[in-house]
Structure formats: structure tokens, C-alpha cells
Amino acid sequence: METLCLPADRESLALAADLLKAGRVVAFPTETVYGLGANALDDGAVRAIFAAKERPADNPLIVHVASPGQLPPLCHVTQEALKLMEAFWPGPLTLLLTKTERVPDVTTAGLPSVAVRCPSHPVANALLSACGLPIAAPSANRSGRPSPTTAAHVYEDMRGRIPLILDGGACSVGVESTVLDLTGKIPCVLRPGAVTAEEIARVAGQCSVASSVMRPLREGEAAPSPGMRHRHYAPKAKMTVLVGSDSRVIPDLIARYDAAKNAVILAHESALPLLGDRRAYSLGDTPEDGARLLFRRLREMDALGCEYILAQGWKAEGSALAVMNRMARAAAFDIITLE
Ligand code: AMP
Ligand code: MG
């Protein structure tokens, strides 16, 4: 199959909407990462997403809508959900709500809840409005690869597998949405994203964070979110993350780099001048910069063919939890904290 990659304009948006209405799969930009979309209510269309991604069938998809008004046929909308939508939609917050019979089991991997989100990216929003359908859309990478934050990343992974990629430039957030479970007593973050637990608690009164966000699942432990069972965001190289003050972390990074073969460093922008002529790339200065750049850097490191990535992280709390959750998984939880 030929894969078109077109700048998102009026014409390509109309083509994308027609493809979606015909049950086909289209990749499009959102503020978090690029999504691989299809009609969430069409069994066959949703199966085509799983096939293109080679995604395990037990990992459910997020359903994207143009506005909260589209939700009532899909799920039971609670007062708490309405308050959170009012505060954070459109934006990078996904809500888990009890699903109705309208949503096919393939979309939710057989779970009784459905994940819903209204993205803020103008191209995503225009596409959702134009097709008028709820669109199931996981990240547009092949399963296990870092999520795509540019149309070129999607092309790398999806060439020959889907008919169309809409190019809307680089994603501003760079990591996937916050996944918030609203089916229990207390709202619980299953996957951290740009909307933090602290911000959610200010609106909902309280908010917990699943304990497995920063550690591997234990043998036999049930995953709160099926996505946590699978290896994620993995570069080909082995990766170690170092966290602590610059004065502790930089000498350690240098010693490890010098002792290794074919290594590369991902460091905070401010630390780059301290690394001499070693191969080093910037993760920016703030955790938000790191989130925006991480997946791009992991793909670049794969292309370089380096064997060992040494990355400077942030303390895993507040707005840094999102990027550290991805760094932890990319490094198979090899994180060293230097006090
Ligand atoms: P992605 O589409 O790649 O951003 O992944 C979607 C994430 O949302 C995965 O980690 C899923 O496991 C999670 N998710 C989607 N629907 C549900 C659900 N009904 N219950 C729990 N987690 C879900
Ligand atoms: Mg994904």
C-alpha cells in the first residue's frame, strides 16, 4: 500500500475524514504524540489499527472525541468527569469511564471501561469534527518503539501499512496523555502525563497515583492499566538514567561514558558544556523540555547505532513524573539516584 504523507490543510483533512468514514486508518498529530486513528465503533477498522501497529490485542485504545457532547452514547458520564472535562479539555487528559454496549470489545480489549479524550491540537480537532465519529487512536508507532512526535517518525514505522499521514509538525507535549481512572472511589493516575495528579486533585478534591508508575510490575501482580504489562518506549541500545544534582551526576556520567564502548549521553542543556567533546545531546532544561525531546532523541540514538545511552533524569515527582515514567521504561528501570 502506498502511504501518503501530506501537510494538514483543508484538502488533506477532507481526504482523511473520508478515509475514516470508509473504515480506514489515518495517522494525525495531537498535542501529545501522533495518533493512529480509525472509527472506534467499527470492529474491522479498529482491528486494522492493531494490525498496523502489531499491538497485542489485550492493550485497549483511547477513544478521541471533538467535544464532551459526543460521549453519552459511549460511556456513563459522571459529575466528577464533567468537572474534570471542564477544567482540562481539550487537552492531554484521558478519562476512564464505564462503557456502554455501543463500544465494541476490540476497542477496550474486553474491559468494562473505555478511555476517552478530547485533544487540543487544531488538526486533531478539525479531523474529529470533520468525520463526526469517535476515533480510537493509540500512538502511531509500531508496538514497542518510542512514540512518534513528528510525521517523519510515523512514516518510519507505518510506511506501506496505512494510506495517509497528516503532517502537523512536531508535537508540543511529546509524551502521551495522562490516563486517569474514574471508575474507583478516588481518581487514580494510571499513566502520568502533562496534566499532573496535583492539578487533578485541585479540581477533584483528591487524586492518587498507581504505585507501579515508577517501578516494574511484580511477578503475578495485576496491571492497573494493560499498557503497563508491555515493554515500552524501548531504544535498541541499553540505557541507564542518573538522577541527582549536577555536581553528583555529571562526574558519574563522564566516568561511565569513558569506561563504555560506543556510548552516548543525553544531558540537560546546561550540563552540555561540562561534557567536553563526548557525544552528547540535549534534553533541554526543564522536565517539560525533556518530555518534548525524549522520544525524538531515542529514535536518533537508534539511527546512530549507539550501544549504550546514559541519560540525565529529573526527580520523579510533580511535572517530572511523566518524562521519568517513560525514561524508566526505556531504561528497563535501570535508574541510579545519587544523593
Ligand atoms: P496509547 O494509545 O498507546 O497511548 O495507549 C493507551 C493507554 O491507555 C494504554 O496504556 C492502555 O493500557 C490505557 N488504557 C486504554 N483504555 C483503558 C482501559 N479501559 N482501562 C485501563 N487502561 C486503559
Ligand atoms: Mg503507545
Coordinates of N, CA and C and ligand atoms in Angstrom, one line a residue, residues 53 55 138-139 141 147 176 191 232-233, ligand 2:
K53 N -0.1 -1.6 13.9 CA 0.9 -1.4 15.0 C 1.6 -2.6 15.5
R55 N 0.1 -4.4 17.6 CA -0.2 -4.2 19.1 C -0.9 -5.4 19.6
P138 N -4.4 4.9 19.2 CA -3.2 4.7 20.1 C -2.1 5.5 19.4
S139 N -0.9 5.6 20.0 CA 0.2 6.2 19.4 C 0.6 5.5 18.1
N141 N 3.1 4.6 16.5 CA 4.4 3.8 16.4 C 4.1 2.3 16.2
S147 N 7.2 6.4 21.0 CA 6.1 7.0 20.3 C 6.5 8.1 19.3
E176 N 2.7 10.8 25.9 CA 1.3 10.5 25.8 C 0.5 11.1 27.0
R191 N -1.3 6.4 34.2 CA -0.2 6.8 33.4 C 0.0 8.3 33.5
H232 N 8.0 -0.9 26.6 CA 7.5 0.3 26.0 C 8.7 1.2 25.7
Y233 N 8.6 2.1 24.7 CA 9.5 3.2 24.5 C 10.9 2.8 24.4
Ligands
MG2 MG 1.5 3.8 22.7

